[in-house]
Coordinates of N, CA, C and O in Angstrom, one line a residue:
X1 N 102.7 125.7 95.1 CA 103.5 126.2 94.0 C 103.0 125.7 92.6 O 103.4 126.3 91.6
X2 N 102.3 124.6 92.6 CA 101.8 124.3 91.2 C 100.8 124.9 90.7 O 100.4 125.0 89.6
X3 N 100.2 125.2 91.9 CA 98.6 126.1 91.7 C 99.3 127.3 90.7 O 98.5 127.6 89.8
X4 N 100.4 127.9 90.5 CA 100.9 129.3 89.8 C 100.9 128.5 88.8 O 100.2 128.9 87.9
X5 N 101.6 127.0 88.5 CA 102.6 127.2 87.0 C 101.6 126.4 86.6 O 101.9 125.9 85.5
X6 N 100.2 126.0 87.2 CA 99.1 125.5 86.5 C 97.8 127.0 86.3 O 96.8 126.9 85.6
X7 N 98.0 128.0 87.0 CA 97.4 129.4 86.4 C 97.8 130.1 85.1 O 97.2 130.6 84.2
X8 N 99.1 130.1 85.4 CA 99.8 131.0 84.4 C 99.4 130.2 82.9 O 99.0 130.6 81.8
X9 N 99.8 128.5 83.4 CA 98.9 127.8 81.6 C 97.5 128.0 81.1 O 97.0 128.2 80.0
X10 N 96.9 127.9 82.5 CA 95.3 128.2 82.3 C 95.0 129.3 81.5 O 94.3 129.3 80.6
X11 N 95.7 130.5 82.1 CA 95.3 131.6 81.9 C 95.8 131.7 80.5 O 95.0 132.1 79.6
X12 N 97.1 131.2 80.1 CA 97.3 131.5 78.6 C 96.6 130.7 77.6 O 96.4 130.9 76.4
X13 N 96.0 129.6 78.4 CA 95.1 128.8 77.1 C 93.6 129.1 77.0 O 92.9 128.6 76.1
X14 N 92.8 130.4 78.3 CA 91.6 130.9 78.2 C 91.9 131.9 77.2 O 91.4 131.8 76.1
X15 N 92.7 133.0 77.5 CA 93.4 133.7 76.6 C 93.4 134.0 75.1 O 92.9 135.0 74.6
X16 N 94.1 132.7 74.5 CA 94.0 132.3 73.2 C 93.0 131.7 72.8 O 93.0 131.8 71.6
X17 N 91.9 131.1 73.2 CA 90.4 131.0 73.1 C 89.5 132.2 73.2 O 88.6 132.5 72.5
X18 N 89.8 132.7 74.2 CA 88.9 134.2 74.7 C 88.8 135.4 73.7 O 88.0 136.3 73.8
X19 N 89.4 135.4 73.1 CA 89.9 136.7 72.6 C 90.1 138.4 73.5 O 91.2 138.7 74.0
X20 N 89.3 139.1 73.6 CA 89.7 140.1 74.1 C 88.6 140.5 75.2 O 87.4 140.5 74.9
X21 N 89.0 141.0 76.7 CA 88.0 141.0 77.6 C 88.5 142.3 78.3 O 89.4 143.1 77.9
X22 N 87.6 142.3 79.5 CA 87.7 143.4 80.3 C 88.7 142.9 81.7 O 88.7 141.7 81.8
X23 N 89.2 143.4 82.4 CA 89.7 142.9 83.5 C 89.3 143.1 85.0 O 90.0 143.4 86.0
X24 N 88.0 142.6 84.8 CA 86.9 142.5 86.1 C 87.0 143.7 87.2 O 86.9 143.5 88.4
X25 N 87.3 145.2 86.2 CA 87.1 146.5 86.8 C 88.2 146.6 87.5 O 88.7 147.8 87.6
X26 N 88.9 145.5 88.2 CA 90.1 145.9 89.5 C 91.3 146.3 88.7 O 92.3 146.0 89.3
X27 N 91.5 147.0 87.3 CA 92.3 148.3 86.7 C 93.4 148.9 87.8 O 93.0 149.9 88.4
X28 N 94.4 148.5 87.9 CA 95.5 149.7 88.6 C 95.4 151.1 87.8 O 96.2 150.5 87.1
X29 N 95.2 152.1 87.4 CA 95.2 153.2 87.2 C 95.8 154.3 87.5 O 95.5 154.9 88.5
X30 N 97.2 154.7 86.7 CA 97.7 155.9 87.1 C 99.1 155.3 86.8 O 99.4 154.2 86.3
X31 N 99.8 156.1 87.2 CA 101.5 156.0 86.8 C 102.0 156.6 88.4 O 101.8 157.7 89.0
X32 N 102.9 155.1 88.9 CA 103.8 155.3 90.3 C 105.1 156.3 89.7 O 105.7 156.1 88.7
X33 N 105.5 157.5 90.8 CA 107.0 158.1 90.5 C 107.7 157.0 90.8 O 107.4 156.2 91.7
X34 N 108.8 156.8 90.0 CA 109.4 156.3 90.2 C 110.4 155.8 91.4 O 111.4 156.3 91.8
X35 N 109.8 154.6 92.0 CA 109.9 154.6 93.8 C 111.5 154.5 93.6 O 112.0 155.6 93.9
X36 N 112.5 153.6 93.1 CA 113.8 153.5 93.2 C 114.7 155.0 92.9 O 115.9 155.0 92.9
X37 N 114.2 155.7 92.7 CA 115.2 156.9 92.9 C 114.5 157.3 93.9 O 114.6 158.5 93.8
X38 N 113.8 157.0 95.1 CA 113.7 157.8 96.1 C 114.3 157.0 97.3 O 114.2 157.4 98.5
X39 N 115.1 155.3 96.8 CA 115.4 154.8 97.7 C 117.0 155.0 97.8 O 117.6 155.1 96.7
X40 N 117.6 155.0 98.7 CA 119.2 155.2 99.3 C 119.5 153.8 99.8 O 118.8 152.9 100.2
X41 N 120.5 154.0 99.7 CA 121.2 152.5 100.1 C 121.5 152.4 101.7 O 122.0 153.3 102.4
X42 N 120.9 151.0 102.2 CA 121.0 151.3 103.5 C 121.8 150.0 103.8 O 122.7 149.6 103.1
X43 N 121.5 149.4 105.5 CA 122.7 148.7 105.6 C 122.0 147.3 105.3 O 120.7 147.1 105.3
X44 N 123.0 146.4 105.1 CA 123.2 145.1 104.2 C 121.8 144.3 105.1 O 121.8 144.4 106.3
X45 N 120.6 143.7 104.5 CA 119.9 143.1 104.7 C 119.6 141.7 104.0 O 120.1 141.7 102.9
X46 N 119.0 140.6 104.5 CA 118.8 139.4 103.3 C 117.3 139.4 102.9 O 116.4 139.4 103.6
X47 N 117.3 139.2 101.5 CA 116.2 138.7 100.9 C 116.0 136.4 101.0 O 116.7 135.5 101.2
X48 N 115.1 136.6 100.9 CA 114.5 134.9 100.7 C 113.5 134.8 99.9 O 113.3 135.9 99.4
X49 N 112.8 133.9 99.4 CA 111.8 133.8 98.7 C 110.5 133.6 99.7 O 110.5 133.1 100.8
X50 N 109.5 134.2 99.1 CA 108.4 134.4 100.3 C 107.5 132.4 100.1 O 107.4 131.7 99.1
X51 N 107.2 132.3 101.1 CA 106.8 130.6 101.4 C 105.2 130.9 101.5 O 104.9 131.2 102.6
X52 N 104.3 131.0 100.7 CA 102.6 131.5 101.2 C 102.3 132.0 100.0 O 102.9 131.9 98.9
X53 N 101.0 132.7 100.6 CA 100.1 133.2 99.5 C 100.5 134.9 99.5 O 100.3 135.8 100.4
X54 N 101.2 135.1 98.3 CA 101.2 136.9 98.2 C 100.5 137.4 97.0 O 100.8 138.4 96.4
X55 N 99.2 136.6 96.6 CA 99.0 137.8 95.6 C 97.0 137.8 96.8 O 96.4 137.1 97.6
X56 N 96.6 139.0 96.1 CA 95.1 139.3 96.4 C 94.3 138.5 96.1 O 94.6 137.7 95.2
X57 N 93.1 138.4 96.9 CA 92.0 137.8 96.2 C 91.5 138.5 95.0 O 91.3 139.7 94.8
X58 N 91.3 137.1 93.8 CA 90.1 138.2 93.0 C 89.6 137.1 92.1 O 90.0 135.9 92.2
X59 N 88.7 137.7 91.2 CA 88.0 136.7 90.4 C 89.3 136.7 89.0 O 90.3 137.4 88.9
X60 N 88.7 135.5 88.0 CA 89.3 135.3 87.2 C 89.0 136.9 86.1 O 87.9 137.4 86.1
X61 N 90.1 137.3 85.3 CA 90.1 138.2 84.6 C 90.1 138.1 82.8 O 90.3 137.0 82.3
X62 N 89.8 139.0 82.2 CA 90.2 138.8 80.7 C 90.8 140.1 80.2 O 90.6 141.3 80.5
X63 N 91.6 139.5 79.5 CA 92.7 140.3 78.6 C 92.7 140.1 77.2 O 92.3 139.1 76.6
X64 N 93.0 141.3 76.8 CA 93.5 141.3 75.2 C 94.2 140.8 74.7 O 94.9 141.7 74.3
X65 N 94.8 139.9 74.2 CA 95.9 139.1 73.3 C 97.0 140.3 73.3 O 98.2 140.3 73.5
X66 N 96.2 141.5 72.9 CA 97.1 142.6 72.1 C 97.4 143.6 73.5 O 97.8 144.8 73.3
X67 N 97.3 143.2 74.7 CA 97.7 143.8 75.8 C 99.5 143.9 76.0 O 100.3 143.1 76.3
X68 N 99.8 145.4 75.5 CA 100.9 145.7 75.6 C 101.9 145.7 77.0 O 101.4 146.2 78.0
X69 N 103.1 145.0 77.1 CA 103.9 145.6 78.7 C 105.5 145.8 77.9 O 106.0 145.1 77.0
X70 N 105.8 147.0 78.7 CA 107.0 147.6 78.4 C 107.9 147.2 79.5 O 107.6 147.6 80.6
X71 N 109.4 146.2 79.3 CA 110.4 146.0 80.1 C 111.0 146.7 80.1 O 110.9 147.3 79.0
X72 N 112.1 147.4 81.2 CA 113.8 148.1 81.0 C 114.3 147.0 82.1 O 113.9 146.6 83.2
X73 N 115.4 146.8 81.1 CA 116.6 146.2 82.4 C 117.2 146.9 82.6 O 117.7 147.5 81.7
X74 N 117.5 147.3 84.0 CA 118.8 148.0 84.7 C 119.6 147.8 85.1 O 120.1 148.4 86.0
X75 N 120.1 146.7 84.5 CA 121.5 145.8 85.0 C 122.2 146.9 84.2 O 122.0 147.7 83.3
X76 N 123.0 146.6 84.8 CA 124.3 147.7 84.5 C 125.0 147.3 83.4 O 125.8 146.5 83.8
X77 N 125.1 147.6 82.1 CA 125.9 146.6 80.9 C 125.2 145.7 80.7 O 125.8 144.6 80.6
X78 N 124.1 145.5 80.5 CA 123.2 144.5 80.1 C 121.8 145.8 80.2 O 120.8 145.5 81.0
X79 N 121.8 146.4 79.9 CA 120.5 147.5 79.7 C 120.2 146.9 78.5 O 120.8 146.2 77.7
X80 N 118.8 147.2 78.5 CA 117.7 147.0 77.6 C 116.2 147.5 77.8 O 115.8 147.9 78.9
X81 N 115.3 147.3 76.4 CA 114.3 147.9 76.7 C 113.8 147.4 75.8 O 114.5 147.1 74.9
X82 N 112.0 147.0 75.8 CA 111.2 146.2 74.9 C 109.7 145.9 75.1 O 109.2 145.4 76.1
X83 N 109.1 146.3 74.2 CA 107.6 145.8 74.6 C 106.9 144.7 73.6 O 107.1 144.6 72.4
X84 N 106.3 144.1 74.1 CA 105.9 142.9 73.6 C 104.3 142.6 74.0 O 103.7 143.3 74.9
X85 N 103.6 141.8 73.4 CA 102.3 141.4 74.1 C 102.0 140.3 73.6 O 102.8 139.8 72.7
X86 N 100.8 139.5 74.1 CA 100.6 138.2 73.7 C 100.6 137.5 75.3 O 100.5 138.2 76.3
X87 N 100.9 136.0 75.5 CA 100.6 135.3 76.5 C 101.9 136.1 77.5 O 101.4 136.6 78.5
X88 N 102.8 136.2 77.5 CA 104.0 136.5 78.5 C 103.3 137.9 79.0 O 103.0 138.0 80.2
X89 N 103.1 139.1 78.0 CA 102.6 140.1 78.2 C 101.3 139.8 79.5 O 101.5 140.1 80.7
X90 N 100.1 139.2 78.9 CA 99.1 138.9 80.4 C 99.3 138.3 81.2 O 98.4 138.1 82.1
X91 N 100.4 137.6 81.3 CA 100.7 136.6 82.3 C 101.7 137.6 83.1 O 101.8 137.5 84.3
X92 N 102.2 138.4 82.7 CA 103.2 139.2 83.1 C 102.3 140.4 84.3 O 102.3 140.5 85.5
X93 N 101.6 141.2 83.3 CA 100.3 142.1 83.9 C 99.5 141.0 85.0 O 99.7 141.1 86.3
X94 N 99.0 140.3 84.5 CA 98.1 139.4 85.3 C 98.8 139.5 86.7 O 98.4 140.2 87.7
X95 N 99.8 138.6 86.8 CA 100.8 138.4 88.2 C 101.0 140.1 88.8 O 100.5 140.2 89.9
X96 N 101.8 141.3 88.2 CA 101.4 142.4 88.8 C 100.7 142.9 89.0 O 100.9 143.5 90.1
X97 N 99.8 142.9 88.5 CA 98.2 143.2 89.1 C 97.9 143.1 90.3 O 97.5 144.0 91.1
X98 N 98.1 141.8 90.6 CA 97.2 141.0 91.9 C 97.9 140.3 92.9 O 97.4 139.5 93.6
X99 N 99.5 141.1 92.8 CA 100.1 141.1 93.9 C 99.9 141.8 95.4 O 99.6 143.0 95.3
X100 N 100.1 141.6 96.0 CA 99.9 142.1 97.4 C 101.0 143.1 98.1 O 101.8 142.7 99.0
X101 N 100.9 144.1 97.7 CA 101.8 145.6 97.5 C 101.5 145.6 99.2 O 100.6 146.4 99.5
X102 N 102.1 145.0 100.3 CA 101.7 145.5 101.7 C 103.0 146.2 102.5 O 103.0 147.1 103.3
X103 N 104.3 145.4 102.2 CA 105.6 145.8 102.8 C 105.9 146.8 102.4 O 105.8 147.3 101.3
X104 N 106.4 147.4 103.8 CA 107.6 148.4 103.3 C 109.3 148.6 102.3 O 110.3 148.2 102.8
X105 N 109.3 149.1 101.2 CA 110.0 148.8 100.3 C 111.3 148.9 101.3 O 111.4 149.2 102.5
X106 N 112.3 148.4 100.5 CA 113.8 147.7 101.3 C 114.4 148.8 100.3 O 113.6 149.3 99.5
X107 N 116.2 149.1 100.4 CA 116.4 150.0 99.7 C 117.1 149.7 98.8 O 117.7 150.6 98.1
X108 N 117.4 148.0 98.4 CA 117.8 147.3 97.0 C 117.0 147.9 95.8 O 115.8 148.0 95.7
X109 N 118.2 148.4 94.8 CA 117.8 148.7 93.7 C 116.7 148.0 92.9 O 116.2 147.1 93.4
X110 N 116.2 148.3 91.6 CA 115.1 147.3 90.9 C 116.2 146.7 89.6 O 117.1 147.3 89.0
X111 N 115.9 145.8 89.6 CA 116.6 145.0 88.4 C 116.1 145.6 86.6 O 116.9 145.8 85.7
X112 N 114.4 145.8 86.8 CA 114.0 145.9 86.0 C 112.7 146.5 86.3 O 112.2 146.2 87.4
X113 N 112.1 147.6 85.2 CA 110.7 148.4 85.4 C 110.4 147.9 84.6 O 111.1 147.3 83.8
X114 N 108.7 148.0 84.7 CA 107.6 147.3 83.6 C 106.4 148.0 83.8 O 105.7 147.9 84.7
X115 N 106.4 148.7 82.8 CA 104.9 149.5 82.7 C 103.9 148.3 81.6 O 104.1 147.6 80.6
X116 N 102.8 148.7 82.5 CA 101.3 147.5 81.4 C 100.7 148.5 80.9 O 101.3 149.6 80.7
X117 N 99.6 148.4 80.6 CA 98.5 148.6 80.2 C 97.6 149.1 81.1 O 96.7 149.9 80.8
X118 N 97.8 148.8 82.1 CA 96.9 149.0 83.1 C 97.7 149.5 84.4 O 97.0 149.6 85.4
X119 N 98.7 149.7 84.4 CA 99.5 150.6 85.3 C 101.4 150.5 84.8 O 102.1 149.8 84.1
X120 N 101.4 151.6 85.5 CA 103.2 151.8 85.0 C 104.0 151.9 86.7 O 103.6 152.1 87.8
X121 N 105.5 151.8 86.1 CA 106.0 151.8 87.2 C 106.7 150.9 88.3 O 107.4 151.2 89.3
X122 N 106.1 149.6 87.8 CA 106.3 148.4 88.6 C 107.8 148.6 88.9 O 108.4 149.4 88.3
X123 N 108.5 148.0 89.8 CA 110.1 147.7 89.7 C 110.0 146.5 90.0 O 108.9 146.2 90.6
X124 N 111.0 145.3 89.7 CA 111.3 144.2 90.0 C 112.7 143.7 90.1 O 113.4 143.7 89.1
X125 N 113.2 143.2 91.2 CA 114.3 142.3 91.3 C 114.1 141.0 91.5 O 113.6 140.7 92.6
X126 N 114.5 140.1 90.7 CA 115.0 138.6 90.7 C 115.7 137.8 91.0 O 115.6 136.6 91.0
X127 N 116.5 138.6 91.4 CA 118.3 138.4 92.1 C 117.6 138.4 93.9 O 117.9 137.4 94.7
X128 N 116.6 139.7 94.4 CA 116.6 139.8 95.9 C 115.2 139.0 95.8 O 115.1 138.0 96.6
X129 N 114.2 139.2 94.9 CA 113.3 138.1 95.1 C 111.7 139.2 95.2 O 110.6 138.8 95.5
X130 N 111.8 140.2 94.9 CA 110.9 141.0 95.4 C 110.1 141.9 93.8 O 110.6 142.0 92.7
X131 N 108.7 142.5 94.2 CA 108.3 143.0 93.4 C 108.0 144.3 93.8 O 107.7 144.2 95.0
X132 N 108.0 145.7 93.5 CA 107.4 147.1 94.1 C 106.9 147.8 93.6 O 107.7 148.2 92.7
X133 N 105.4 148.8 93.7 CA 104.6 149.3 93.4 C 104.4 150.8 94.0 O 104.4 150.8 95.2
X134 N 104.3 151.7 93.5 CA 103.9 152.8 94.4 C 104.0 152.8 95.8 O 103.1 152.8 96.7
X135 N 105.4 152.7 95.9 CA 106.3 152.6 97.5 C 106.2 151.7 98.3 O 106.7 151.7 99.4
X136 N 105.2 150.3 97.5 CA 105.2 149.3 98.7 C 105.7 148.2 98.0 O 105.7 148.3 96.8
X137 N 106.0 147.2 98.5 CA 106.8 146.0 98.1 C 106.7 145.0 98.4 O 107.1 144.9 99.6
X138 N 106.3 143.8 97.9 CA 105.9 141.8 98.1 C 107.1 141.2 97.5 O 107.7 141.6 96.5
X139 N 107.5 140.2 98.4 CA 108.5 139.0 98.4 C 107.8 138.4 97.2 O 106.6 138.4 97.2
X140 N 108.6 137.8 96.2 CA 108.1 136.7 95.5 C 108.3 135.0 95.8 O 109.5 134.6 96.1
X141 N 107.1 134.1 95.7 CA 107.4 133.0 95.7 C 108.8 132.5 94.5 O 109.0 133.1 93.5
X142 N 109.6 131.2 94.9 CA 110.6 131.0 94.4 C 109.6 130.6 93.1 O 110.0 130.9 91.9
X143 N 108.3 129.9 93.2 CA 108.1 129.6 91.7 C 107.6 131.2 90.8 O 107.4 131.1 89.6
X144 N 107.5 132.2 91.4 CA 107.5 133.2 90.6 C 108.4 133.7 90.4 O 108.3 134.3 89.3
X145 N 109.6 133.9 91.0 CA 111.5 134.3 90.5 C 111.6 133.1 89.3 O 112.3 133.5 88.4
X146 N 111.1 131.6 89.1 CA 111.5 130.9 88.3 C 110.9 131.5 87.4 O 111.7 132.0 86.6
X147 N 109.4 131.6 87.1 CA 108.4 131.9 85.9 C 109.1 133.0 85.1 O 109.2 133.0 83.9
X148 N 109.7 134.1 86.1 CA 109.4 135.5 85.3 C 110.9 135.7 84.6 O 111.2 136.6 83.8
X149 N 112.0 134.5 85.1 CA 113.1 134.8 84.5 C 113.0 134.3 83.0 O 113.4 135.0 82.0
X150 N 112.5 133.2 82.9 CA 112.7 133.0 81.1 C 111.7 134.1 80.4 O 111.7 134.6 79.3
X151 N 111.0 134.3 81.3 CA 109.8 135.5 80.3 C 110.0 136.6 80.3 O 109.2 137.2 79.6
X152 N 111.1 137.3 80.8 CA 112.2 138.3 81.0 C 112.9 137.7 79.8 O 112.6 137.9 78.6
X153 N 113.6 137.2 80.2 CA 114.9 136.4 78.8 C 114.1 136.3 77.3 O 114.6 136.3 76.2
X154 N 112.8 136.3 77.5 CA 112.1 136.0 75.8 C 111.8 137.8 75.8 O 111.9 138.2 74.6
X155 N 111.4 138.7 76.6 CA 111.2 139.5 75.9 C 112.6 140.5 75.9 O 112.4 141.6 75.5
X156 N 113.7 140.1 76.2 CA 114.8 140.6 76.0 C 115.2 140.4 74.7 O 115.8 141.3 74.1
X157 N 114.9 139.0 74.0 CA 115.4 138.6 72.7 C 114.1 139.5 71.7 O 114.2 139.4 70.5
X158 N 113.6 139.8 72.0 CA 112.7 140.3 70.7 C 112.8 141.5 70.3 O 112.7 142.6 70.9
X159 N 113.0 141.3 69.1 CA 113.2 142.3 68.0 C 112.3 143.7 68.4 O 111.1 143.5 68.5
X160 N 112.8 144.9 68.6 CA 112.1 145.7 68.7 C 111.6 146.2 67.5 O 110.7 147.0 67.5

């Protein structure tokens, strides 16, 4: 679990020294339909936080400072929408990227979509613990439900 919340600094402090790079070709590409309108509600299941390794192998990557990602919350009465970039932005992309899309999606709503730069479409809940991709879906570790809720909360507060 420390190995993340010692990547996510790393990465934000190559980052801001690096300036602007390529992202070692492995590019998600294309825009997912929107998987949560094709999911129905089914019967009551439990989420957990996943205990292991869920993202892919890959080499270290470079990003743009100026790498755009677009949030929507779909909390119901708490809707919102916002794009932002800078360290939360690659750290945000980064972690979607090179998760491990292998599960069959469950038919819990998404909390929140997030299109990058480098793919659109993502859904995410924080509440059940999960991330989903072009119909397939990964458990998040509890230190990634921790990471992504204040960095959710910061790009909620920004000024569009």
């Amino acid at each position: 679990m420390k190995r993340y919340s010692f990547l996510f600094s790393a990465l934000l402090c190559l980052l801001l020294l690096a300036g602007c790079g390529a992202s070692d070709g492995q590019k998600r590409e294309g825009s997912a339909p929107d998987a949560d309108a094709v999911f129905q509600e089914t019967a009551h299941h439990a989420h957990g936080p996943y205990e292991g390794e869920n993202c892919l192998p890959h080499g270290e990557g470079g990003y743009c400072g100026n790498t755009v990602t677009t949030v929507t919350c779909l909390l119901e009465g708490n809707e919102w929408q916002n794009s932002f970039w800078g360290g939360d932005s690659v750290a945000l992309t980064d972690l979607l990227c090179y998760l491990d899309y292998s599960e069959e999606p469950c038919a819990c709503p998404a909390e929140y979509t997030v299109n990058t730069e480098f793919a659109a479409g993502y859904s995410l809940n924080l509440t059940e613990g999960f991330a989903r991709w072009q119909g397939k879906q990964v458990a998040l570790t509890q230190e990634q439900i921790e990471g992504l809720g204040p960095l959710l909360e910061r790009a909620r507060q920004m000024q569009p």
